[in-house]
PDB file of N, CA and C in Angstrom:
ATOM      1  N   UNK W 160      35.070 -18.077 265.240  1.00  0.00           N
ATOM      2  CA  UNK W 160      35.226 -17.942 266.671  1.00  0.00           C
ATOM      3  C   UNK W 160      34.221 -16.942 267.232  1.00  0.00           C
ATOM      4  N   UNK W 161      34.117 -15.534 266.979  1.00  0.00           N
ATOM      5  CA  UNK W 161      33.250 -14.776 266.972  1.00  0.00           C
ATOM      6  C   UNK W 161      31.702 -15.139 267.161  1.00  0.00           C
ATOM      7  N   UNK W 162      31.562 -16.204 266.000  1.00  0.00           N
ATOM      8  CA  UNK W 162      30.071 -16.947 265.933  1.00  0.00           C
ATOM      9  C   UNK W 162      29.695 -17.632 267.166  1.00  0.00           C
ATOM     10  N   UNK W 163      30.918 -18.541 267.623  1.00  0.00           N
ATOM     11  CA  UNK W 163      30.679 -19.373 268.629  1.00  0.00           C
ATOM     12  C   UNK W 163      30.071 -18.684 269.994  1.00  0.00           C
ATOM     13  N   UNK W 164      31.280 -17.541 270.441  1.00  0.00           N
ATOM     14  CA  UNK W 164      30.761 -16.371 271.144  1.00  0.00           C
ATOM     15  C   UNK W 164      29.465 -16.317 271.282  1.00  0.00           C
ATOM     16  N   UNK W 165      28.679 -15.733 270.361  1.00  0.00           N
ATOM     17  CA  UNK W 165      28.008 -15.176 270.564  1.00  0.00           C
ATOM     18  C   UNK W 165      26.446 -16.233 270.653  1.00  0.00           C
ATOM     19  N   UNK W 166      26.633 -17.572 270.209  1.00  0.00           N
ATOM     20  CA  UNK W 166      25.650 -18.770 270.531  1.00  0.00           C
ATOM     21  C   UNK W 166      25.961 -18.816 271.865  1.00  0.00           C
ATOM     22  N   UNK W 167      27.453 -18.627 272.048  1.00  0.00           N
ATOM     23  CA  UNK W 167      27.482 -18.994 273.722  1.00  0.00           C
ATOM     24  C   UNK W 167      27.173 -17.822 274.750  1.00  0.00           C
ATOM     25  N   UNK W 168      26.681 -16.970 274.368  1.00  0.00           N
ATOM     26  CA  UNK W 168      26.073 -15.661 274.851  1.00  0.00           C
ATOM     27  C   UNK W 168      24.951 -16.159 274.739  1.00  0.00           C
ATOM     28  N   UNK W 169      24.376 -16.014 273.834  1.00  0.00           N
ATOM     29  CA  UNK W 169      22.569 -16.223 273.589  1.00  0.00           C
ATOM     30  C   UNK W 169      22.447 -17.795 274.585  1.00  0.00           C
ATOM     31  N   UNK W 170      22.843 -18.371 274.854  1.00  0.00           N
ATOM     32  CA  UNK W 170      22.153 -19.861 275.395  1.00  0.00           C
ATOM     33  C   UNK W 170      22.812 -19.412 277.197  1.00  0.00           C
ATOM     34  N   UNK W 171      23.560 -18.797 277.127  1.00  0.00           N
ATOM     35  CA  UNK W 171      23.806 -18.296 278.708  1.00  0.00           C
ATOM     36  C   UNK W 171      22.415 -17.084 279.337  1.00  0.00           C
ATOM     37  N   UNK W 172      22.324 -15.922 278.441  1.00  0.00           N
ATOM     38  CA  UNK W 172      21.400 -15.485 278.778  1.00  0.00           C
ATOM     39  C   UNK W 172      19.586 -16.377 278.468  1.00  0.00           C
ATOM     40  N   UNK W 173      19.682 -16.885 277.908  1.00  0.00           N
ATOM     41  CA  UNK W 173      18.666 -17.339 277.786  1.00  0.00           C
ATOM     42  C   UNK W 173      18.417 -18.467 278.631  1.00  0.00           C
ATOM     43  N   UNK W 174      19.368 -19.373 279.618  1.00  0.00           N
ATOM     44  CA  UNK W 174      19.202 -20.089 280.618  1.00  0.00           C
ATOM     45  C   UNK W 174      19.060 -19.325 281.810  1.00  0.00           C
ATOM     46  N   UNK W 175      19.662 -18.095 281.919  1.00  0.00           N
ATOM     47  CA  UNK W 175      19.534 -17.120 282.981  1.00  0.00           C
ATOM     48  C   UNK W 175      18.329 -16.532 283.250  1.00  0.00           C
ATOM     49  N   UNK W 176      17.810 -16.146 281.843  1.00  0.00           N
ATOM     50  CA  UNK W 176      16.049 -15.439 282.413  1.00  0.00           C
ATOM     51  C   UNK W 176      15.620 -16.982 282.094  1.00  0.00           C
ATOM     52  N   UNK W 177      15.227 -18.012 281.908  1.00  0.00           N
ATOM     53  CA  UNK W 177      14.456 -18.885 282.266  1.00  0.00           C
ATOM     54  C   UNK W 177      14.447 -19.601 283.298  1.00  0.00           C
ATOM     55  N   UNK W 178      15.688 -19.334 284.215  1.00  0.00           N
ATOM     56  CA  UNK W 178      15.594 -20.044 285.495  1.00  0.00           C
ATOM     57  C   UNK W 178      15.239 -18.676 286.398  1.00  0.00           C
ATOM     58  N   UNK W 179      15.497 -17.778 286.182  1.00  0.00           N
ATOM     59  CA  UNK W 179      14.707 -16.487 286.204  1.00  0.00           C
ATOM     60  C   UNK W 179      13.537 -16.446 286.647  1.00  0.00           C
ATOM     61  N   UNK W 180      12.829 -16.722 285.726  1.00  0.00           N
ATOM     62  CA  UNK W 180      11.332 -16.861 285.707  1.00  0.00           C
ATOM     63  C   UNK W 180      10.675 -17.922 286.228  1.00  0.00           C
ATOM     64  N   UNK W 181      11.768 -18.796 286.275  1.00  0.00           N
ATOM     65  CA  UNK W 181      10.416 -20.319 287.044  1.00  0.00           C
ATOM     66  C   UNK W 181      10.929 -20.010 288.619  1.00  0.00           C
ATOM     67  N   UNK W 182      11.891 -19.587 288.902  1.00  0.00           N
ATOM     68  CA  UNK W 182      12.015 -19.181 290.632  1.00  0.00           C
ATOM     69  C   UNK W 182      11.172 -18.129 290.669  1.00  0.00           C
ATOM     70  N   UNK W 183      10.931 -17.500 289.993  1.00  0.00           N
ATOM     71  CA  UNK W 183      10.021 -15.726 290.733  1.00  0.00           C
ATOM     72  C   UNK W 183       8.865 -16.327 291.483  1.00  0.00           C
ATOM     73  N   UNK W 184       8.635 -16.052 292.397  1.00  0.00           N
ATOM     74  CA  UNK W 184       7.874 -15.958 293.668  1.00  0.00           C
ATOM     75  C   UNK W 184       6.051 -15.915 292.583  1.00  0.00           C
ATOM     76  N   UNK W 185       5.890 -15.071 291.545  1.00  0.00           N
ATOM     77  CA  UNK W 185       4.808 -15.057 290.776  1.00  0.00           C
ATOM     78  C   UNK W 185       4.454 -16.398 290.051  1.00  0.00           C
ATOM     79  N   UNK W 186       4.954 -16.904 289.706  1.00  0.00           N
ATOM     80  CA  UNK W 186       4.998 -18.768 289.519  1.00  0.00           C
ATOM     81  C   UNK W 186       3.762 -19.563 290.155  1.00  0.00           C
ATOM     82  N   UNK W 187       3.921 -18.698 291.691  1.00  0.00           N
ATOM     83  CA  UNK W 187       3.238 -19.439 292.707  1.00  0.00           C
ATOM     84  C   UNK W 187       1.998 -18.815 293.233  1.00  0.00           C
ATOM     85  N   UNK W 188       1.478 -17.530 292.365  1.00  0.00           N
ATOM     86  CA  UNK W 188       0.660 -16.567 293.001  1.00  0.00           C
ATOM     87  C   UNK W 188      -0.765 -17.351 292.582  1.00  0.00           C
ATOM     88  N   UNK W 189      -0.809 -18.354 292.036  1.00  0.00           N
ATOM     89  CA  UNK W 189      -2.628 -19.012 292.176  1.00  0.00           C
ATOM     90  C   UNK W 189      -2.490 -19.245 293.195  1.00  0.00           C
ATOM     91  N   UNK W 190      -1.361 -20.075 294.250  1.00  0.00           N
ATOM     92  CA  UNK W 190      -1.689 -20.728 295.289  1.00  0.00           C
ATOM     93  C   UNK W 190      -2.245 -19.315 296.606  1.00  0.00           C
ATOM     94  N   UNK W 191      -3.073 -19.832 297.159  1.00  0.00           N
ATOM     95  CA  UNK W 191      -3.489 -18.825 298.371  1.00  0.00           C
ATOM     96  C   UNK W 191      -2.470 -19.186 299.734  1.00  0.00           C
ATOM     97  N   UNK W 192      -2.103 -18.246 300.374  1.00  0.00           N
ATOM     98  CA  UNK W 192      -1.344 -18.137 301.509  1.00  0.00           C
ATOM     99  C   UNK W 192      -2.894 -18.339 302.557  1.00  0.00           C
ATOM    100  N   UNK W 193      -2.231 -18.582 303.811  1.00  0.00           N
ATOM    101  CA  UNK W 193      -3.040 -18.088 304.941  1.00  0.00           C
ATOM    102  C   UNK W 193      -2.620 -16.993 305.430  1.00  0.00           C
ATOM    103  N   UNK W 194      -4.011 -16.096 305.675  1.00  0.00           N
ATOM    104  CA  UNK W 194      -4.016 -14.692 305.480  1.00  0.00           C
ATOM    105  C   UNK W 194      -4.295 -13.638 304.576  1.00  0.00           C
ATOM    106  N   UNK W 195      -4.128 -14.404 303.759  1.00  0.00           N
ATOM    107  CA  UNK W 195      -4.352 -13.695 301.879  1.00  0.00           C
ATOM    108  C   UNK W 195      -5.758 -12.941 301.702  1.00  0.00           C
ATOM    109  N   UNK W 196      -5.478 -11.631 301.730  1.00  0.00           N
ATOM    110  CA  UNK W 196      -6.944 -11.129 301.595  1.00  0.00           C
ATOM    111  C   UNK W 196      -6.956  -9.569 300.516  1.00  0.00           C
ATOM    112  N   UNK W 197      -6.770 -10.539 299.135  1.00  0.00           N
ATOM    113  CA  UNK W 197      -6.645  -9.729 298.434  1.00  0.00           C
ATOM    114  C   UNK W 197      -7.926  -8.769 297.797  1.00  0.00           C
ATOM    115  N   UNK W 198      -7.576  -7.543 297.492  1.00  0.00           N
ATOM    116  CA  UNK W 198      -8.958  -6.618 297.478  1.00  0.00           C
ATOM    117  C   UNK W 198      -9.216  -6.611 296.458  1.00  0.00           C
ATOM    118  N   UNK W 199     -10.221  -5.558 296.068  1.00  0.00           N
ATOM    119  CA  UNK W 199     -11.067  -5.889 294.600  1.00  0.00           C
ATOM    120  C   UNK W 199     -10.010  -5.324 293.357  1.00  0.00           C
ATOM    121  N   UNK W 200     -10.184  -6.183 292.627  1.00  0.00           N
ATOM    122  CA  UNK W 200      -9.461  -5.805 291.325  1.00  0.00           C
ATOM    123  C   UNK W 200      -9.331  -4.483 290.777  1.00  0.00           C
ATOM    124  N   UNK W 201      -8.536  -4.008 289.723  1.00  0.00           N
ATOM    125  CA  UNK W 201      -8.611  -2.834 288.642  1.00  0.00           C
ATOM    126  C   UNK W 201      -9.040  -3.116 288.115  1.00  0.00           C
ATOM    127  N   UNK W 202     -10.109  -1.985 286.985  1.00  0.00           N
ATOM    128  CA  UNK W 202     -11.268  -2.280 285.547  1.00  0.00           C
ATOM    129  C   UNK W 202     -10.160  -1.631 285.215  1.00  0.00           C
ATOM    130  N   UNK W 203     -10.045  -1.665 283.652  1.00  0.00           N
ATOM    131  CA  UNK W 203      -9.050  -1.970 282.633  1.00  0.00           C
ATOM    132  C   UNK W 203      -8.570  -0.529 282.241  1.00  0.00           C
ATOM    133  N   UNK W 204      -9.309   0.709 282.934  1.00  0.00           N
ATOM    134  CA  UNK W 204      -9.403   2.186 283.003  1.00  0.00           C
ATOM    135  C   UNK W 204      -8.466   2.393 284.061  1.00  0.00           C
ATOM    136  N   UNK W 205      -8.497   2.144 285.013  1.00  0.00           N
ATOM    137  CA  UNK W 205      -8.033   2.397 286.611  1.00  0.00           C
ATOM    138  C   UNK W 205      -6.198   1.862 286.041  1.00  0.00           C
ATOM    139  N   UNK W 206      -6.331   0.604 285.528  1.00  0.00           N
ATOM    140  CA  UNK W 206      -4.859   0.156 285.422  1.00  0.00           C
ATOM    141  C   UNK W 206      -3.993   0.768 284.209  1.00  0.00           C
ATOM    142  N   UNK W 207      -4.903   1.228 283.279  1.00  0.00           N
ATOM    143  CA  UNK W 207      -4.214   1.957 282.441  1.00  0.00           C
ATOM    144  C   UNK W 207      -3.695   3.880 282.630  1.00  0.00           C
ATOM    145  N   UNK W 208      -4.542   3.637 283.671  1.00  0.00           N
ATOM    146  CA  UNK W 208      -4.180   5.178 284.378  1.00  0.00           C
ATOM    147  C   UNK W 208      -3.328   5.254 285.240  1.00  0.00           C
ATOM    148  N   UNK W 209      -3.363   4.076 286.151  1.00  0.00           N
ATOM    149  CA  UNK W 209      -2.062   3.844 286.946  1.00  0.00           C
ATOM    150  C   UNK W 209      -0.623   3.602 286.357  1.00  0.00           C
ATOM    151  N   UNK W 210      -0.478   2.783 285.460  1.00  0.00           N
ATOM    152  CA  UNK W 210       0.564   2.472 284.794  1.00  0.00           C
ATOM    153  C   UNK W 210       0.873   2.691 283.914  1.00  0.00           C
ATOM    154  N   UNK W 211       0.646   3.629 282.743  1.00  0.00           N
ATOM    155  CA  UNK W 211       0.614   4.156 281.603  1.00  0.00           C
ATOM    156  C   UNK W 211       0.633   5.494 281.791  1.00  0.00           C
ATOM    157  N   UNK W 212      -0.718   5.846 281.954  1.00  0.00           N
ATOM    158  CA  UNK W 212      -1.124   7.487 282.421  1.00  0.00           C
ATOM    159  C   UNK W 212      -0.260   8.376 283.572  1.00  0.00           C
ATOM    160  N   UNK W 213      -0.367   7.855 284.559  1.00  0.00           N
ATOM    161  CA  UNK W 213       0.821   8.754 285.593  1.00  0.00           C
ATOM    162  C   UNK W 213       2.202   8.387 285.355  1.00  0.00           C
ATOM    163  N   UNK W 214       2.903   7.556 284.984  1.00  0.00           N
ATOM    164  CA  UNK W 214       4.028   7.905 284.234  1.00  0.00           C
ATOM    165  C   UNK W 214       4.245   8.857 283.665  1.00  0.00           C
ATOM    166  N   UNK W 215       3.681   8.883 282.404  1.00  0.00           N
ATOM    167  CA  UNK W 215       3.233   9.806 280.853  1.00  0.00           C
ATOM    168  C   UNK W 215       3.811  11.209 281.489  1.00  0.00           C
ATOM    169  N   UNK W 216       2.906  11.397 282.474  1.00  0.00           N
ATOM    170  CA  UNK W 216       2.447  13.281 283.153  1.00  0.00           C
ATOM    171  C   UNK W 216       3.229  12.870 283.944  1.00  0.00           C
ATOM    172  N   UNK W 217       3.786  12.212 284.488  1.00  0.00           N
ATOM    173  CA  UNK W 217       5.328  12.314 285.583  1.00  0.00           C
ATOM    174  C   UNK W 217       6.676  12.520 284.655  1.00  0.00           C
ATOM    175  N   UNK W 218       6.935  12.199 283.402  1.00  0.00           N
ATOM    176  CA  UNK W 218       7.780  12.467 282.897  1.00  0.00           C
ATOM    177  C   UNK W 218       7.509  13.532 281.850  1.00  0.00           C
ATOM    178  N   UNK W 219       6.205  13.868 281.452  1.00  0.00           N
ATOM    179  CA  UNK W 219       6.301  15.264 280.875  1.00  0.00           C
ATOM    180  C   UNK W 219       6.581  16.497 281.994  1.00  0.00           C
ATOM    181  N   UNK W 220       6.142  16.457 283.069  1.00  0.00           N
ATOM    182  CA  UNK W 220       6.364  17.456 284.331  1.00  0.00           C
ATOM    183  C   UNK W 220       7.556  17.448 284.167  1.00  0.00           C
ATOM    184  N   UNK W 221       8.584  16.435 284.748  1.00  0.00           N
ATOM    185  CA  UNK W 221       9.736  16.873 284.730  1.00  0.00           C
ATOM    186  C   UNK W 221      10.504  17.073 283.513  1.00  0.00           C
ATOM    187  N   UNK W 222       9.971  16.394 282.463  1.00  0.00           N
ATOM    188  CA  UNK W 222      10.717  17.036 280.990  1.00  0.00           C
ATOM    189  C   UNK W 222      10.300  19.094 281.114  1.00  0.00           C
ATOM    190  N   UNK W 223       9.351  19.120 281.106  1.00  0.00           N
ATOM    191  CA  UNK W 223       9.198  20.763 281.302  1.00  0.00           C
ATOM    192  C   UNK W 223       9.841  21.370 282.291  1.00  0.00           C
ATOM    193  N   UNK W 224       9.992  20.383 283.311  1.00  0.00           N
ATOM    194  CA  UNK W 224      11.016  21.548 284.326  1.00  0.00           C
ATOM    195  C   UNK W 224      12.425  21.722 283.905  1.00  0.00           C
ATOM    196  N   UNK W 225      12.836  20.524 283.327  1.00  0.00           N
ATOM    197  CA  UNK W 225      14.276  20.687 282.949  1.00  0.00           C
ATOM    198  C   UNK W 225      14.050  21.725 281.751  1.00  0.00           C
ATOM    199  N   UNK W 226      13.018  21.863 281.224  1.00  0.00           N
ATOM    200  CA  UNK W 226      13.378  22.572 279.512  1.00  0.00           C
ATOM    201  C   UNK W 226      13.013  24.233 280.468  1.00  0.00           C
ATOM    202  N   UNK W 227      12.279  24.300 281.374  1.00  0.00           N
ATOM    203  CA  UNK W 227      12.320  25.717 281.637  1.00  0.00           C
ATOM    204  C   UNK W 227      13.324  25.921 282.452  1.00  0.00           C
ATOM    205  N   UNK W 228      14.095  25.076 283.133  1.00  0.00           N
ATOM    206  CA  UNK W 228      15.138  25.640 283.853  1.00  0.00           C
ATOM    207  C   UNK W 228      16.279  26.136 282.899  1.00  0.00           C
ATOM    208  N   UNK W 229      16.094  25.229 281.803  1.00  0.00           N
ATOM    209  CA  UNK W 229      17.157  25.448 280.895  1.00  0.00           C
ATOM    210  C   UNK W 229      17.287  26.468 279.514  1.00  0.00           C
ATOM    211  N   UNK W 230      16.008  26.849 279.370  1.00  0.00           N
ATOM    212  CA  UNK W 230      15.629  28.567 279.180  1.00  0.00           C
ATOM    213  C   UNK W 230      16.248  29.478 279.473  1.00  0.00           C
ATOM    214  N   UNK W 231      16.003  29.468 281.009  1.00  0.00           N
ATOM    215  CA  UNK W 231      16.469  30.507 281.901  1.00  0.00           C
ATOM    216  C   UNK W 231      18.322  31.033 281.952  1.00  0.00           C
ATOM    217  N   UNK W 232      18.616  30.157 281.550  1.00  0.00           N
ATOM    218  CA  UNK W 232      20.145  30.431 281.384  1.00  0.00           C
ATOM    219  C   UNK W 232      20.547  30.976 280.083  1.00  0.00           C
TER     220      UNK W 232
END
């Protein structure tokens, strides 16, 4: 019984993110809108600094503030 469960878990979530994913609005992002005036791309530096890199130093900042606030006591 247990077993059954849990096939019937896995095939529920797994119909859920795949209908998921074919509705997301990104599906459709080759097609151009009117109006669409998208700007120049990220080089592979710029996006790894955006999304990787300022995270990183946004959560070491606040990891250090909590560890020095928590010093102090």
């Amino acid at each position: 019984m247990v077993n059954l469960n849990k096939k019937r878990a896995a095939v529920v979530v797994a119909g859920v993110t795949l209908l998921t994913l074919m509705a997301s609005p990104a599906a459709q992002a080759l097609t151009r809108d009117d109006g669409d005036d998208p700007g120049p791309g990220l080089s592979v530096a710029e996006t790894l600094g955006l999304f990787v890199l300022t995270p990183l130093v946004l959560f070491a900042v606040i990891a250090g503030l909590v560890v020095l606030s928590d010093r102090k006591r």
